């Protein structure tokens, strides 16, 4: 597996993986109508070349260049945290350390400041992983996704150095 900054040529594969993951993970959380044409239009609009100038986007790929996952970290949020806007792994690669590698790349970029992300309350697998990486969940809040209100939580890593050590297996 290789992790590198995304290129414009990666954007169609990123959009496809992002859309497929939302359709799979958010079925039953978001109404089916939101996961149809509305989702496709949202992904087409989001994953344009200009987004690469607004976010640090990384891709993980195999030796054949197939996309295994991606992440996108945007500028600091109002609290001074670097905000991880997206972290998605292809289901066939979920036991290969792809998420860990992408999170490590973002944690290094966030140094010395803190890092955060938001995750839907219903995404119990991701929440368990983030807690295992030392993430601290805040109180649930209502997020809006594709015009639908859904419960979410913010996960903070106030010490990105500790996060990097935890991700590398050196638990502090």
PDB file of C-alpha atoms in Angstrom:
ATOM      1  CA  UNK A   1       0.000   0.000   0.000  1.00  0.00           C
ATOM      2  CA  UNK A   2       1.145   3.509  -0.822  1.00  0.00           C
ATOM      3  CA  UNK A   3      -0.179   6.827   0.532  1.00  0.00           C
ATOM      4  CA  UNK A   4       0.343  10.049  -1.402  1.00  0.00           C
ATOM      5  CA  UNK A   5      -1.329  13.404  -2.007  1.00  0.00           C
ATOM      6  CA  UNK A   6      -4.278  13.130  -4.382  1.00  0.00           C
ATOM      7  CA  UNK A   7      -4.018  14.269  -7.986  1.00  0.00           C
ATOM      8  CA  UNK A   8      -6.822  15.546 -10.210  1.00  0.00           C
ATOM      9  CA  UNK A   9      -6.794  12.177 -11.987  1.00  0.00           C
ATOM     10  CA  UNK A  10      -7.742  10.507  -8.648  1.00  0.00           C
ATOM     11  CA  UNK A  11     -10.945  12.511  -8.225  1.00  0.00           C
ATOM     12  CA  UNK A  12     -13.349  10.245 -10.177  1.00  0.00           C
ATOM     13  CA  UNK A  13     -12.265   7.184  -8.163  1.00  0.00           C
ATOM     14  CA  UNK A  14     -12.487   9.173  -4.906  1.00  0.00           C
ATOM     15  CA  UNK A  15     -16.015  10.341  -5.764  1.00  0.00           C
ATOM     16  CA  UNK A  16     -17.038   6.792  -6.668  1.00  0.00           C
ATOM     17  CA  UNK A  17     -15.694   5.305  -3.405  1.00  0.00           C
ATOM     18  CA  UNK A  18     -17.177   8.106  -1.322  1.00  0.00           C
ATOM     19  CA  UNK A  19     -20.601   7.651  -2.937  1.00  0.00           C
ATOM     20  CA  UNK A  20     -20.505   3.844  -2.644  1.00  0.00           C
ATOM     21  CA  UNK A  21     -19.524   4.013   1.032  1.00  0.00           C
ATOM     22  CA  UNK A  22     -22.329   6.461   1.849  1.00  0.00           C
ATOM     23  CA  UNK A  23     -24.884   4.307   0.019  1.00  0.00           C
ATOM     24  CA  UNK A  24     -23.762   1.246   1.970  1.00  0.00           C
ATOM     25  CA  UNK A  25     -23.108   2.809   5.394  1.00  0.00           C
ATOM     26  CA  UNK A  26     -26.018   5.263   5.460  1.00  0.00           C
ATOM     27  CA  UNK A  27     -28.750   2.950   4.160  1.00  0.00           C
ATOM     28  CA  UNK A  28     -31.386   3.040   6.873  1.00  0.00           C
ATOM     29  CA  UNK A  29     -29.868   6.242   8.334  1.00  0.00           C
ATOM     30  CA  UNK A  30     -30.667   8.555   5.428  1.00  0.00           C
ATOM     31  CA  UNK A  31     -33.837   8.230   3.349  1.00  0.00           C
ATOM     32  CA  UNK A  32     -33.403   6.292   0.109  1.00  0.00           C
ATOM     33  CA  UNK A  33     -34.242   9.393  -1.935  1.00  0.00           C
ATOM     34  CA  UNK A  34     -31.209  11.191  -0.462  1.00  0.00           C
ATOM     35  CA  UNK A  35     -28.967   8.276  -1.466  1.00  0.00           C
ATOM     36  CA  UNK A  36     -29.998   8.452  -5.125  1.00  0.00           C
ATOM     37  CA  UNK A  37     -29.501  11.280  -7.604  1.00  0.00           C
ATOM     38  CA  UNK A  38     -29.047  13.842  -4.817  1.00  0.00           C
ATOM     39  CA  UNK A  39     -25.996  11.940  -3.539  1.00  0.00           C
ATOM     40  CA  UNK A  40     -24.520  11.534  -7.021  1.00  0.00           C
ATOM     41  CA  UNK A  41     -24.908  15.263  -7.721  1.00  0.00           C
ATOM     42  CA  UNK A  42     -23.344  16.115  -4.339  1.00  0.00           C
ATOM     43  CA  UNK A  43     -20.281  13.943  -5.018  1.00  0.00           C
ATOM     44  CA  UNK A  44     -19.853  15.274  -8.550  1.00  0.00           C
ATOM     45  CA  UNK A  45     -19.923  18.831  -7.217  1.00  0.00           C
ATOM     46  CA  UNK A  46     -17.637  18.144  -4.238  1.00  0.00           C
ATOM     47  CA  UNK A  47     -14.864  16.210  -5.966  1.00  0.00           C
ATOM     48  CA  UNK A  48     -13.786  18.831  -8.491  1.00  0.00           C
ATOM     49  CA  UNK A  49     -10.122  19.795  -9.030  1.00  0.00           C
ATOM     50  CA  UNK A  50     -10.624  23.031  -7.072  1.00  0.00           C
ATOM     51  CA  UNK A  51     -11.219  21.011  -3.901  1.00  0.00           C
ATOM     52  CA  UNK A  52      -7.576  19.898  -3.987  1.00  0.00           C
ATOM     53  CA  UNK A  53      -6.644  23.531  -3.374  1.00  0.00           C
ATOM     54  CA  UNK A  54      -8.963  23.753  -0.364  1.00  0.00           C
ATOM     55  CA  UNK A  55      -8.046  20.526   1.430  1.00  0.00           C
ATOM     56  CA  UNK A  56      -5.171  18.147   2.028  1.00  0.00           C
ATOM     57  CA  UNK A  57      -6.448  15.080   0.196  1.00  0.00           C
ATOM     58  CA  UNK A  58      -4.531  11.819   0.437  1.00  0.00           C
ATOM     59  CA  UNK A  59      -5.113   8.556  -1.376  1.00  0.00           C
ATOM     60  CA  UNK A  60      -4.010   5.057  -0.464  1.00  0.00           C
ATOM     61  CA  UNK A  61      -3.550   2.732  -3.396  1.00  0.00           C
ATOM     62  CA  UNK A  62      -2.184  -0.722  -4.089  1.00  0.00           C
ATOM     63  CA  UNK A  63       0.769  -1.589  -6.321  1.00  0.00           C
ATOM     64  CA  UNK A  64      -1.545  -1.618  -9.352  1.00  0.00           C
ATOM     65  CA  UNK A  65      -2.767   1.908  -8.605  1.00  0.00           C
ATOM     66  CA  UNK A  66      -6.230   0.806  -7.423  1.00  0.00           C
ATOM     67  CA  UNK A  67      -7.752   3.151  -4.855  1.00  0.00           C
ATOM     68  CA  UNK A  68      -7.990   1.579  -1.392  1.00  0.00           C
ATOM     69  CA  UNK A  69      -9.074   4.689   0.511  1.00  0.00           C
ATOM     70  CA  UNK A  70      -8.814   8.439   0.806  1.00  0.00           C
ATOM     71  CA  UNK A  71      -8.893  11.229   3.356  1.00  0.00           C
ATOM     72  CA  UNK A  72      -9.463  14.971   3.203  1.00  0.00           C
ATOM     73  CA  UNK A  73      -8.415  17.449   5.878  1.00  0.00           C
ATOM     74  CA  UNK A  74      -9.583  21.040   5.619  1.00  0.00           C
ATOM     75  CA  UNK A  75      -8.422  24.181   7.365  1.00  0.00           C
ATOM     76  CA  UNK A  76      -8.721  24.643  11.093  1.00  0.00           C
ATOM     77  CA  UNK A  77     -12.179  24.751  12.602  1.00  0.00           C
ATOM     78  CA  UNK A  78     -13.180  27.678  14.861  1.00  0.00           C
ATOM     79  CA  UNK A  79     -11.643  25.919  17.900  1.00  0.00           C
ATOM     80  CA  UNK A  80      -8.216  25.680  16.219  1.00  0.00           C
ATOM     81  CA  UNK A  81      -8.481  21.961  15.428  1.00  0.00           C
ATOM     82  CA  UNK A  82      -7.489  20.632  12.013  1.00  0.00           C
ATOM     83  CA  UNK A  83     -10.725  19.149  10.684  1.00  0.00           C
ATOM     84  CA  UNK A  84     -10.690  15.757   8.992  1.00  0.00           C
ATOM     85  CA  UNK A  85     -13.630  16.091   6.614  1.00  0.00           C
ATOM     86  CA  UNK A  86     -13.427  12.586   5.161  1.00  0.00           C
ATOM     87  CA  UNK A  87     -11.771   9.239   5.837  1.00  0.00           C
ATOM     88  CA  UNK A  88     -13.055   6.402   3.671  1.00  0.00           C
ATOM     89  CA  UNK A  89     -11.689   2.923   3.022  1.00  0.00           C
ATOM     90  CA  UNK A  90     -12.889   0.470   0.399  1.00  0.00           C
ATOM     91  CA  UNK A  91     -14.570  -2.470   2.186  1.00  0.00           C
ATOM     92  CA  UNK A  92     -12.165  -4.957   0.543  1.00  0.00           C
ATOM     93  CA  UNK A  93      -9.235  -3.116   2.167  1.00  0.00           C
ATOM     94  CA  UNK A  94     -10.622  -2.600   5.674  1.00  0.00           C
ATOM     95  CA  UNK A  95      -8.251  -5.010   7.396  1.00  0.00           C
ATOM     96  CA  UNK A  96      -5.114  -3.789   5.626  1.00  0.00           C
ATOM     97  CA  UNK A  97      -4.283  -0.744   7.786  1.00  0.00           C
ATOM     98  CA  UNK A  98      -5.466   1.733   5.158  1.00  0.00           C
ATOM     99  CA  UNK A  99      -7.460   3.871   7.594  1.00  0.00           C
ATOM    100  CA  UNK A 100      -4.568   3.883  10.042  1.00  0.00           C
ATOM    101  CA  UNK A 101      -2.131   4.986   7.314  1.00  0.00           C
ATOM    102  CA  UNK A 102      -4.421   7.766   6.105  1.00  0.00           C
ATOM    103  CA  UNK A 103      -5.086   8.962   9.661  1.00  0.00           C
ATOM    104  CA  UNK A 104      -1.318   9.016  10.290  1.00  0.00           C
ATOM    105  CA  UNK A 105      -0.748  11.204   7.231  1.00  0.00           C
ATOM    106  CA  UNK A 106      -3.343  13.682   8.509  1.00  0.00           C
ATOM    107  CA  UNK A 107      -2.045  13.647  12.076  1.00  0.00           C
ATOM    108  CA  UNK A 108       1.433  14.559  10.815  1.00  0.00           C
ATOM    109  CA  UNK A 109      -0.037  17.483   8.861  1.00  0.00           C
ATOM    110  CA  UNK A 110      -1.978  18.651  11.924  1.00  0.00           C
ATOM    111  CA  UNK A 111       1.117  18.790  14.149  1.00  0.00           C
ATOM    112  CA  UNK A 112       1.547  20.504  16.540  1.00  0.00           C
ATOM    113  CA  UNK A 113      -2.159  21.328  16.761  1.00  0.00           C
ATOM    114  CA  UNK A 114      -5.133  19.140  17.577  1.00  0.00           C
ATOM    115  CA  UNK A 115      -7.225  17.131  15.100  1.00  0.00           C
ATOM    116  CA  UNK A 116     -10.960  16.421  14.978  1.00  0.00           C
ATOM    117  CA  UNK A 117     -13.645  14.871  12.825  1.00  0.00           C
ATOM    118  CA  UNK A 118     -17.376  14.311  12.901  1.00  0.00           C
ATOM    119  CA  UNK A 119     -18.994  10.886  12.592  1.00  0.00           C
ATOM    120  CA  UNK A 120     -22.608   9.800  12.527  1.00  0.00           C
ATOM    121  CA  UNK A 121     -23.786   8.249  15.771  1.00  0.00           C
ATOM    122  CA  UNK A 122     -25.043   5.267  13.757  1.00  0.00           C
ATOM    123  CA  UNK A 123     -21.533   4.532  12.439  1.00  0.00           C
ATOM    124  CA  UNK A 124     -20.598   2.345  15.396  1.00  0.00           C
ATOM    125  CA  UNK A 125     -17.674   0.629  13.645  1.00  0.00           C
ATOM    126  CA  UNK A 126     -15.902   3.915  12.884  1.00  0.00           C
ATOM    127  CA  UNK A 127     -16.628   5.244  16.368  1.00  0.00           C
ATOM    128  CA  UNK A 128     -15.063   2.154  17.932  1.00  0.00           C
ATOM    129  CA  UNK A 129     -11.975   2.544  15.748  1.00  0.00           C
ATOM    130  CA  UNK A 130     -11.631   6.239  16.608  1.00  0.00           C
ATOM    131  CA  UNK A 131     -11.922   5.534  20.333  1.00  0.00           C
ATOM    132  CA  UNK A 132      -9.252   2.845  19.928  1.00  0.00           C
ATOM    133  CA  UNK A 133      -7.019   5.505  18.410  1.00  0.00           C
ATOM    134  CA  UNK A 134      -7.539   7.664  21.502  1.00  0.00           C
ATOM    135  CA  UNK A 135     -10.294   9.896  20.125  1.00  0.00           C
ATOM    136  CA  UNK A 136     -12.537  11.634  22.633  1.00  0.00           C
ATOM    137  CA  UNK A 137     -16.198  11.923  21.680  1.00  0.00           C
ATOM    138  CA  UNK A 138     -18.187  15.038  22.436  1.00  0.00           C
ATOM    139  CA  UNK A 139     -21.911  15.322  22.995  1.00  0.00           C
ATOM    140  CA  UNK A 140     -24.229  14.225  20.152  1.00  0.00           C
ATOM    141  CA  UNK A 141     -25.558  16.999  17.903  1.00  0.00           C
ATOM    142  CA  UNK A 142     -27.766  17.209  14.832  1.00  0.00           C
ATOM    143  CA  UNK A 143     -25.771  17.317  11.601  1.00  0.00           C
ATOM    144  CA  UNK A 144     -27.254  17.929   8.162  1.00  0.00           C
ATOM    145  CA  UNK A 145     -26.342  15.581   5.355  1.00  0.00           C
ATOM    146  CA  UNK A 146     -27.980  15.982   1.961  1.00  0.00           C
ATOM    147  CA  UNK A 147     -30.681  18.086   3.605  1.00  0.00           C
ATOM    148  CA  UNK A 148     -31.456  15.479   6.261  1.00  0.00           C
ATOM    149  CA  UNK A 149     -30.871  15.951  10.000  1.00  0.00           C
ATOM    150  CA  UNK A 150     -28.896  13.053  11.524  1.00  0.00           C
ATOM    151  CA  UNK A 151     -27.303  12.578  14.966  1.00  0.00           C
ATOM    152  CA  UNK A 152     -23.507  12.884  14.942  1.00  0.00           C
ATOM    153  CA  UNK A 153     -20.634  13.319  17.370  1.00  0.00           C
ATOM    154  CA  UNK A 154     -17.379  15.197  17.137  1.00  0.00           C
ATOM    155  CA  UNK A 155     -14.250  13.191  17.915  1.00  0.00           C
ATOM    156  CA  UNK A 156     -11.172  15.111  19.131  1.00  0.00           C
ATOM    157  CA  UNK A 157      -7.505  14.235  19.355  1.00  0.00           C
ATOM    158  CA  UNK A 158      -6.090  17.167  21.372  1.00  0.00           C
ATOM    159  CA  UNK A 159      -2.568  15.681  21.213  1.00  0.00           C
ATOM    160  CA  UNK A 160      -1.668  14.672  17.647  1.00  0.00           C
ATOM    161  CA  UNK A 161       1.773  13.523  18.771  1.00  0.00           C
ATOM    162  CA  UNK A 162       0.099  10.958  21.042  1.00  0.00           C
ATOM    163  CA  UNK A 163      -2.198   9.984  18.157  1.00  0.00           C
ATOM    164  CA  UNK A 164       0.785   9.378  15.875  1.00  0.00           C
ATOM    165  CA  UNK A 165       2.400   7.170  18.526  1.00  0.00           C
ATOM    166  CA  UNK A 166      -0.840   5.248  19.057  1.00  0.00           C
ATOM    167  CA  UNK A 167      -1.286   4.701  15.324  1.00  0.00           C
ATOM    168  CA  UNK A 168       2.272   3.414  15.042  1.00  0.00           C
ATOM    169  CA  UNK A 169       1.653   0.933  17.861  1.00  0.00           C
ATOM    170  CA  UNK A 170       3.539   2.924  20.496  1.00  0.00           C
ATOM    171  CA  UNK A 171       0.651   3.546  22.902  1.00  0.00           C
ATOM    172  CA  UNK A 172       1.440   6.351  25.331  1.00  0.00           C
TER     173      UNK A 172
END
